[in-house]
Coordinates of C-alpha atoms and ligand atoms in Angstrom, one line a residue:
X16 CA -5.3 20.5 -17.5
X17 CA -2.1 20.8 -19.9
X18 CA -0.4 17.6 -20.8
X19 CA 2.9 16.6 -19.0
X20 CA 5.5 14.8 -20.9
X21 CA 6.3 12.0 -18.7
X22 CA 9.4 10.8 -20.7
X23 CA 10.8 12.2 -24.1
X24 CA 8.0 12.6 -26.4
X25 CA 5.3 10.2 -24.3
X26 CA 2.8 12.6 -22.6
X27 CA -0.3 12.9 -20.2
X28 CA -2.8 14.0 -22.0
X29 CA -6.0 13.3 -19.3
X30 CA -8.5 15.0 -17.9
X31 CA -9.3 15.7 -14.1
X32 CA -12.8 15.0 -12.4
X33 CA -12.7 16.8 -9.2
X34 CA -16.2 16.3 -8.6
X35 CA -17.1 12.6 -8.8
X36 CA -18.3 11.0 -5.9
X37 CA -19.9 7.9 -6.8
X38 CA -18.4 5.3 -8.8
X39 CA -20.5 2.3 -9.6
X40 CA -21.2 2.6 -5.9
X41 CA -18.2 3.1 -5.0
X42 CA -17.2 6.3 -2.4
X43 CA -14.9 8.6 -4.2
X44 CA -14.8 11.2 -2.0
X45 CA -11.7 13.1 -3.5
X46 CA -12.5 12.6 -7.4
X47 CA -10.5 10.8 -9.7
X48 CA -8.6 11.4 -13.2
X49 CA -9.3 9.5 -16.6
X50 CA -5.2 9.6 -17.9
X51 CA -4.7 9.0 -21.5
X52 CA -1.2 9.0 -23.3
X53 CA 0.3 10.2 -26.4
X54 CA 3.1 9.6 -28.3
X55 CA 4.3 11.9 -30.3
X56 CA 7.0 10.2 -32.5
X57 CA 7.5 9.2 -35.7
X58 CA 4.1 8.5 -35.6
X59 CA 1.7 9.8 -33.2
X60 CA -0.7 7.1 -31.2
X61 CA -2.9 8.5 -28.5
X62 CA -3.9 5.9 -25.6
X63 CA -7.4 5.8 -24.1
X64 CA -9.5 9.0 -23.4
X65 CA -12.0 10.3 -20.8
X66 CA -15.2 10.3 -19.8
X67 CA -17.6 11.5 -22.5
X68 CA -18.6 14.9 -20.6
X69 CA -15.2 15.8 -20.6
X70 CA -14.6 15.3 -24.4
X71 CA -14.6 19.2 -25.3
X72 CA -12.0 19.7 -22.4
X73 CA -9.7 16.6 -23.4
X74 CA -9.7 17.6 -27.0
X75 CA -8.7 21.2 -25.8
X76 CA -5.8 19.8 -23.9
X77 CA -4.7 17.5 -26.5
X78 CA -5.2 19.8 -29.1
X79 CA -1.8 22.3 -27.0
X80 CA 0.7 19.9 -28.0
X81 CA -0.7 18.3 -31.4
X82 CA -3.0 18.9 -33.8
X83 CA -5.4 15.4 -33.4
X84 CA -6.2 14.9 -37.0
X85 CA -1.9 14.2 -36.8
X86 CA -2.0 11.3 -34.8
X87 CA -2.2 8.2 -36.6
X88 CA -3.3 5.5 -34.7
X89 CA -5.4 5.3 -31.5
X90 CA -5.2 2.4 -28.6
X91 CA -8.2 1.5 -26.7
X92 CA -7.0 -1.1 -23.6
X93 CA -10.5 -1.1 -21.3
X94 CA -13.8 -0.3 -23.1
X95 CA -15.5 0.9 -19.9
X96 CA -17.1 4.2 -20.7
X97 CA -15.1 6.4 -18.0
X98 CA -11.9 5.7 -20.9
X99 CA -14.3 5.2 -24.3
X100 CA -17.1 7.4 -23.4
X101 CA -15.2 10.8 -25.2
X102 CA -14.2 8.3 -28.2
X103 CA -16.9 9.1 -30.6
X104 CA -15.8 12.7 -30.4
X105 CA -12.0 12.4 -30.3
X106 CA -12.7 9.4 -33.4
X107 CA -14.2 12.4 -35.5
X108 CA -11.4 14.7 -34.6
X109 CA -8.6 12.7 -35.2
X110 CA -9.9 10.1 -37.8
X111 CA -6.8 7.8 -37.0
X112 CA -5.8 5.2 -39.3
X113 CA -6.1 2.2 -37.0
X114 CA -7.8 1.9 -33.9
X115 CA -6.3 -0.5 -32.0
X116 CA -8.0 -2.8 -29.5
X117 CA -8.5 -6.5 -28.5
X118 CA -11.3 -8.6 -30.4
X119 CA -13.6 -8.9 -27.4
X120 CA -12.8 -4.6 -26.9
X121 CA -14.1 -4.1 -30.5
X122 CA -17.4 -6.1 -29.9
X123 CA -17.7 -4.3 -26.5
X124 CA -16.8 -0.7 -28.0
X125 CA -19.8 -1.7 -30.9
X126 CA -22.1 -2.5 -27.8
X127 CA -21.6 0.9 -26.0
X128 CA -21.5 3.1 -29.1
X129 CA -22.0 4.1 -32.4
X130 CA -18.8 3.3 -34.4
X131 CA -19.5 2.5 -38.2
X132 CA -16.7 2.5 -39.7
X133 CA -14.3 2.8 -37.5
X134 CA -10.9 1.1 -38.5
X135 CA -10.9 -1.3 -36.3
X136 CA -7.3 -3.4 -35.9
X137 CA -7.8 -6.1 -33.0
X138 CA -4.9 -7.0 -31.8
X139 CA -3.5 -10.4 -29.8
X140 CA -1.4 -10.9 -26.4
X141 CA 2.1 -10.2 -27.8
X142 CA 1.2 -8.3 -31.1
X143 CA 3.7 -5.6 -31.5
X144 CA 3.2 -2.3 -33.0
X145 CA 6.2 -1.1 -34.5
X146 CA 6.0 2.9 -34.6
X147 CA 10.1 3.5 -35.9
X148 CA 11.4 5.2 -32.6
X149 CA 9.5 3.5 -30.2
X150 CA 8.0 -0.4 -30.4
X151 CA 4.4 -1.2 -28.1
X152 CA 3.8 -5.0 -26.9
X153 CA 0.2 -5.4 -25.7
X154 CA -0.2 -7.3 -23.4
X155 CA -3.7 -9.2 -22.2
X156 CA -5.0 -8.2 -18.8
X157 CA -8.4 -10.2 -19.3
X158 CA -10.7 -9.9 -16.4
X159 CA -8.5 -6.8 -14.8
X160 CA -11.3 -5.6 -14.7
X161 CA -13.6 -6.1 -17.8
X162 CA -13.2 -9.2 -20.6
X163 CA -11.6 -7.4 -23.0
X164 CA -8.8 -5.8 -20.9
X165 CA -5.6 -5.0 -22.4
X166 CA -2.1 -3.7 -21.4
X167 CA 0.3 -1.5 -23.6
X168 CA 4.3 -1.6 -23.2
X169 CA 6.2 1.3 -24.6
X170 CA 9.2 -1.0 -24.9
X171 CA 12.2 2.1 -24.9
X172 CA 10.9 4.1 -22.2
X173 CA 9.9 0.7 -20.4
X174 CA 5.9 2.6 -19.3
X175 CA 3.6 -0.3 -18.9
X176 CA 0.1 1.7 -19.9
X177 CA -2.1 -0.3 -17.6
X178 CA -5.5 0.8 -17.9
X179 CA -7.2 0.9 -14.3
X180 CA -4.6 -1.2 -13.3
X181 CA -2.1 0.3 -10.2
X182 CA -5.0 3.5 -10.2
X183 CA -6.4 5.0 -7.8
X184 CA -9.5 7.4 -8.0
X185 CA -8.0 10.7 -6.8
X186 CA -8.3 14.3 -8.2
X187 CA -5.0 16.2 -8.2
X188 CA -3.0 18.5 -10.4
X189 CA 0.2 16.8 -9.5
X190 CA 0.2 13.8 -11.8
X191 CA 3.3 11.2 -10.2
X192 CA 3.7 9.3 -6.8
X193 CA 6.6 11.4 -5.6
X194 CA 4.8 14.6 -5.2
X195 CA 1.9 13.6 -3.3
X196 CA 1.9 11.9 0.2
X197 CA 2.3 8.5 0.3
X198 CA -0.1 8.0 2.9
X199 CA -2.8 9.3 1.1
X200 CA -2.0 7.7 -2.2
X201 CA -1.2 3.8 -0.9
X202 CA -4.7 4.2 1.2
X203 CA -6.6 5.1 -2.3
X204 CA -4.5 2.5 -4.2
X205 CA -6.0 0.2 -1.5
X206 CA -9.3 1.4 -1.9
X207 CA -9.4 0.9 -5.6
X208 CA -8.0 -2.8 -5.6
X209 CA -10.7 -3.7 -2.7
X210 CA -13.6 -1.9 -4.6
X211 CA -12.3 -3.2 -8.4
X212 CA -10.3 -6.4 -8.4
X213 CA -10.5 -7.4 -5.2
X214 CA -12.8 -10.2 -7.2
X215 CA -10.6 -10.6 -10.1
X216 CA -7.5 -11.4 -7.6
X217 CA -6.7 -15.2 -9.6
X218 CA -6.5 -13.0 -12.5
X219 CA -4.4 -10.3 -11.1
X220 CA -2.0 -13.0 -9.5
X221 CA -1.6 -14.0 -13.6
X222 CA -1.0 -10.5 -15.2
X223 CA 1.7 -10.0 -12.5
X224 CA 3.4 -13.6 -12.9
X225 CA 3.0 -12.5 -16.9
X226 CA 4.7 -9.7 -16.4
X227 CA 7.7 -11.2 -14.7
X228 CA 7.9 -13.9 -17.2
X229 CA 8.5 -11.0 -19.8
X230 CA 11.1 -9.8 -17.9
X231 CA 8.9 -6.5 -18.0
X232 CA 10.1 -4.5 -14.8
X233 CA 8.7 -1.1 -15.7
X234 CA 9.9 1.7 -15.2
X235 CA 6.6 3.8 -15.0
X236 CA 3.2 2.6 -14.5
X237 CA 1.5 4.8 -16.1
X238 CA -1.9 4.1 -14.6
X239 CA -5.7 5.5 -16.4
X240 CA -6.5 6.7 -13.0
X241 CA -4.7 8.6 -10.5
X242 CA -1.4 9.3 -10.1
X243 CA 1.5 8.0 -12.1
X244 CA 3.9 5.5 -10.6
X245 CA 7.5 6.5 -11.2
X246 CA 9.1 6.3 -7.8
X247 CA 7.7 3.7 -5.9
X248 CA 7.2 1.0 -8.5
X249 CA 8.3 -2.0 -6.2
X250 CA 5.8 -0.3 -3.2
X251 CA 2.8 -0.7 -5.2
X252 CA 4.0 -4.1 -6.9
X253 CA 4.6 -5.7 -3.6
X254 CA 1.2 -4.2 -2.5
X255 CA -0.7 -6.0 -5.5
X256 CA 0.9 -9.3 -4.9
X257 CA -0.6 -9.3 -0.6
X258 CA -3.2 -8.0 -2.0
X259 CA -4.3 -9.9 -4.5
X260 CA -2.5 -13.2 -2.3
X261 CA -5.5 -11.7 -0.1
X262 CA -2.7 -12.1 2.3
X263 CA -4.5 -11.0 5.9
X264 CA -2.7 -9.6 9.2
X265 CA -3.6 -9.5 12.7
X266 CA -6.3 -7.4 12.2
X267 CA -10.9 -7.3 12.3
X268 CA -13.1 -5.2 11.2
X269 CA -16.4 -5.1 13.3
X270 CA -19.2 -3.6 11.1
X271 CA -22.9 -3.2 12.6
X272 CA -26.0 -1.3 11.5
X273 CA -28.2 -0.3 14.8
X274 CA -31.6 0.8 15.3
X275 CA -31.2 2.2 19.3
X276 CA -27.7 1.6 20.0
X277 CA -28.0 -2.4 21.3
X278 CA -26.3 -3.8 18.0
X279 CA -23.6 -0.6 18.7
X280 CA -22.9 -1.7 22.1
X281 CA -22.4 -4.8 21.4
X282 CA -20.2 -4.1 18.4
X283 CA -17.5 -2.2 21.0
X284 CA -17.9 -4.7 23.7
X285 CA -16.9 -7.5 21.3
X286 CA -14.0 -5.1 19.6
X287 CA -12.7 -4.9 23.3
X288 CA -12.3 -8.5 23.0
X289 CA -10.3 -8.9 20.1
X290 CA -8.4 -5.9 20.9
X291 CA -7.1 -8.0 24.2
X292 CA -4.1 -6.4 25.5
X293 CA -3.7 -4.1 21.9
X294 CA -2.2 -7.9 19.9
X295 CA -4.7 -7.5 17.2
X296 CA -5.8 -4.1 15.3
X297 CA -9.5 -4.2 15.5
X298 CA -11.7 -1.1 14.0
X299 CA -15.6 -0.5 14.2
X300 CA -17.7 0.7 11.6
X301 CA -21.2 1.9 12.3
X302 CA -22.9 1.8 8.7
X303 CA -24.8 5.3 9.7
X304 CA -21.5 6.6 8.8
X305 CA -19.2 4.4 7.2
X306 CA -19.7 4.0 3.4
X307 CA -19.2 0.4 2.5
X308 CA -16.4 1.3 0.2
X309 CA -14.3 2.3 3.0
X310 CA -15.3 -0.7 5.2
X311 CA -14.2 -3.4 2.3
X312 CA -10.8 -1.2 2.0
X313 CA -10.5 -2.2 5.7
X314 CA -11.4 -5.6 5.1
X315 CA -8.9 -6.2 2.3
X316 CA -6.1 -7.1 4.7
X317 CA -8.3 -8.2 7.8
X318 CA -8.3 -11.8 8.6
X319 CA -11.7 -12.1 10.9
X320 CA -15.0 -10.2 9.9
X321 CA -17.8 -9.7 12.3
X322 CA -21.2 -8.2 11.5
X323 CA -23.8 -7.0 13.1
X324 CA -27.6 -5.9 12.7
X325 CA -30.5 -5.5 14.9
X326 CA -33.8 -7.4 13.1
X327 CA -36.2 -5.2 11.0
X328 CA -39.3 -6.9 10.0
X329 CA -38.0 -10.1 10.1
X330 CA -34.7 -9.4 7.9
X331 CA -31.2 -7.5 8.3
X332 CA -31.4 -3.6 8.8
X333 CA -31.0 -2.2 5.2
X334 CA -27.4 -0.9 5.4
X335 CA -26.2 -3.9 6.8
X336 CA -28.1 -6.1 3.9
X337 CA -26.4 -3.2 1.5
X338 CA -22.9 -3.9 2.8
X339 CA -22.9 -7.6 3.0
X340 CA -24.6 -7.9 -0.6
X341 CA -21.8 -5.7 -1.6
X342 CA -19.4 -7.8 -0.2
X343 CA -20.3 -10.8 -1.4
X344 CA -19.7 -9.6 -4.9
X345 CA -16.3 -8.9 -4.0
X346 CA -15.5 -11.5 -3.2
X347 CA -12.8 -11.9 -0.4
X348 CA -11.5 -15.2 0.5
X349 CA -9.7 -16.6 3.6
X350 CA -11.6 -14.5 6.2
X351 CA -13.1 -16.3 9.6
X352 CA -16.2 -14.6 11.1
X353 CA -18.9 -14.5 13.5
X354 CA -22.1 -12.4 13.5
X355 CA -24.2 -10.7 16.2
X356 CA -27.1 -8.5 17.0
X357 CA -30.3 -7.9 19.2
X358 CA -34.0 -8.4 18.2
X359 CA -37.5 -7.9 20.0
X360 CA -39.7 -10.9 19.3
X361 CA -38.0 -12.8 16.5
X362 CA -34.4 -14.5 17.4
X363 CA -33.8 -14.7 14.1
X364 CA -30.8 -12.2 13.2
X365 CA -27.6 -13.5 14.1
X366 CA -29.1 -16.9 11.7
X367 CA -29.5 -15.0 9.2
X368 CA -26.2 -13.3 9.1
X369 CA -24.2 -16.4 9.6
X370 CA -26.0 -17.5 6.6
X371 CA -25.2 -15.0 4.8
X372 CA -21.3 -15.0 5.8
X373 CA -21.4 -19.1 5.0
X374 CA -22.5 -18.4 1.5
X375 CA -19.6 -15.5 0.9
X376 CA -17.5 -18.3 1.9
X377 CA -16.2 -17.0 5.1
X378 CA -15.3 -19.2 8.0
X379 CA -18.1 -18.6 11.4
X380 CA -16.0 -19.8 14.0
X381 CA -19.0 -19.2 16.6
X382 CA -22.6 -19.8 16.6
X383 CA -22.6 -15.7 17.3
X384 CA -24.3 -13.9 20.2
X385 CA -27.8 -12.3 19.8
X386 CA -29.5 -10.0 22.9
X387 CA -33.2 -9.8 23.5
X388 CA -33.9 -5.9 23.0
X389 CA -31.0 -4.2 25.3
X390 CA -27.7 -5.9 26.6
X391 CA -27.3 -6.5 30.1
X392 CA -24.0 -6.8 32.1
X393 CA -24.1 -10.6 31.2
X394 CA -25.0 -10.1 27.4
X395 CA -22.0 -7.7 27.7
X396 CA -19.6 -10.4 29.0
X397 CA -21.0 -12.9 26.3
X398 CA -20.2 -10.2 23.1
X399 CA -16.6 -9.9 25.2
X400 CA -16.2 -13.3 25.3
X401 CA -16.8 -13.4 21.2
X402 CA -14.1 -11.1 21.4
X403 CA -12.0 -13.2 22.5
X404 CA -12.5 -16.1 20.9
X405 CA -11.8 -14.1 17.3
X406 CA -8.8 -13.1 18.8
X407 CA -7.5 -16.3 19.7
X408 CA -8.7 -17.7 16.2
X409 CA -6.5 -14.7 14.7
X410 CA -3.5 -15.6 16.7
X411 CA -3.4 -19.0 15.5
X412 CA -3.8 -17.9 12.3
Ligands
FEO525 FE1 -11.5 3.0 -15.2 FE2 -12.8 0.0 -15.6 O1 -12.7 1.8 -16.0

């Protein structure tokens, strides 16, 4: 795709993946984009590149509005290899001067590739590169989401360059907030803090208090993935201070895995119960066709979390053991709980599940209902009666 200039002489310069689907196990079901910058100034600094199959394309792209052996420096802020993987290529094209990057990003760009003598400048929180018409503070982000994480401020056009920071993972040709629908583009900006920092949310509570003690404000976040924020800056800064607050409405997720449909029934009867008279937003996911992606997004803002799985051979059905072990990596604090499920001959599930939610630190407010093989009326009224209990617990906050 041709580069955009998104202020005078500061450009887009990334490349579009319209066919990823799977991000470190992560469901990303429309793509994503790898953005890198350039300024073309007095001296020329490109910021971040692309995945390293799409090296020939970015170096095409670059190559309409400068000639890469011109630019003179080149910024690395996040080593991960979806924004260092096309640096070996673009390193022999451009042969910059300095290639800046923090000390922990040099160590981790020597782990990942082969990089002798590359001119290697590590740089420090607040270490300013003056480039004559523009100045660049960088700016730690450690832990947002790698070690080595780094930030870069284009202090005259106020961008904050913010690596996967504010991204989303969504393929388009339109490259800012305002021309795509918001809907869309808040629900993948969700998606990406719950799949990527809904861990690292301590941190992210830092960068932003950071930020504000800079009295940096930007006017563009000029995200590596996704659309550019130009329009809605306070939107999607409000959204990263709930979000990483892990601040939770009145709302549940109910996620089950089922073998013949008890564990499913019992997963609605109990929704019906927390739904009560429509006070409290409650959604169902059956793992057959939810991704677990999509059911932490929904999670990120839900205050109770209830799960459910038949038995199978003793254990959790494999989805549901998928989606909890995924879960417990990210993380989420604050959350109450319960669990259910039905067995044959081994009462043993819904144990095991509240186990499981204990460890992730989540509050089981009930000892959970488990049904021998089918639900009866009565079963019915007990998984209602969970309902309501979660509901009240909601409620009170
Ligand atoms: Fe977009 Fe952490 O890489």
């Amino acid at each position: 795709m041709r580069p955009i200039e998104i202020a005078k002489n500061v450009y887009w310069v990334g490349a579009v993946d319209w066919n990823l689907r799977d991000f470190h196990g992560y469901q990303t079901e429309k793509g994503s984009t790898y953005n890198a910058y350039l300024i073309k100034g007095e001296k020329a600094v490109l910021f971040d590149t692309v995945k390293a199959d799409l090296a020939d394309q970015f170096l095409n792209s670059l190559s309409m509005i400068i000639d890469p052996s011109q630019i003179d420096y080149i910024v690395a802020n996040h080593a991960e290899m979806d924004h260092t993987g096309a640096l070996p290529k673009v390193m022999e094209a451009v042969k910059p001067e300095k290639l800046f990057c923090t000390a922990k990003g040099q160590q981790t760009i020597e782990a990942h590739l082969p990089c002798d003598g590359w001119p290697f400048a590590p740089v420090k929180e607040g270490d300013l590169l003056e480039l004559g018409d523009k100045t660049i503070e960088f700016i730690g982000s450690p832990m947002l989401h790698w070690p080595e994480s780094m930030v870069s401020h284009v202090r005259e056009d106020n961008i904050l360059i913010s690596n996967d920071i504010f991204g989303q993972h969504w393929a388009t040709s339109e490259r800012f907030d305002d021309e795509v629908d918001p809907g869309e583009l808040h629900f993948q900006a969700a998606k990406y803090y719950a799949n990527i920092f809904l861990p690292m949310s301590a941190g992210m509570r830092k960068f932003l208090a950071k930020l504000e003690t800079k009295g940096i404000a930007p006017a563009v976040l000029a995200t590596d993935h996704g659309l550019i924020w130009r329009r809605d800056i306070a939107g999607i800064m409000r959204k990263y201070i709930d979000w990483s607050e892990q601040k939770a409405g009145p709302k549940a997720v109910v996620v089950y895995d089922t073998m013949w449909g008890s564990t499913m029934k019992m997963a609605n009867a109990i929704a019906e119960g927390i739904r009560g008279a429509g006070e409290i937003s409650v959604g169902v996911y059956d793992l057959r066709y939810n991704h677990r992606s999509d059911v932490i997004t929904e999670i990120l803002d839900a205050k109770a979390v209830v799960v459910g799985s038949p038995v199978l051979n003793k254990n959790i059905l494999p989805k549901m053991a998928d989606m909890l072990t995924y879960m417990k990596g990210l993380a989420p604090v604050g959350k109450i709980g319960a669990a259910f499920g039905s067995y044959g001959w081994q009462d043993t599930i819904v144990k095991r599940l509240n186990e499981m939610l204990t460890e992730m630190k989540v509050e089981v407010i009930d000892d959970g209902v488990s049904v021998n093989y089918v639900p009866k009326p009565d079963d019915i009224k007990r998984c209602v009666a969970l309902g309501e209990k979660i509901r009240e617990a909601i409620k009170r906050g």
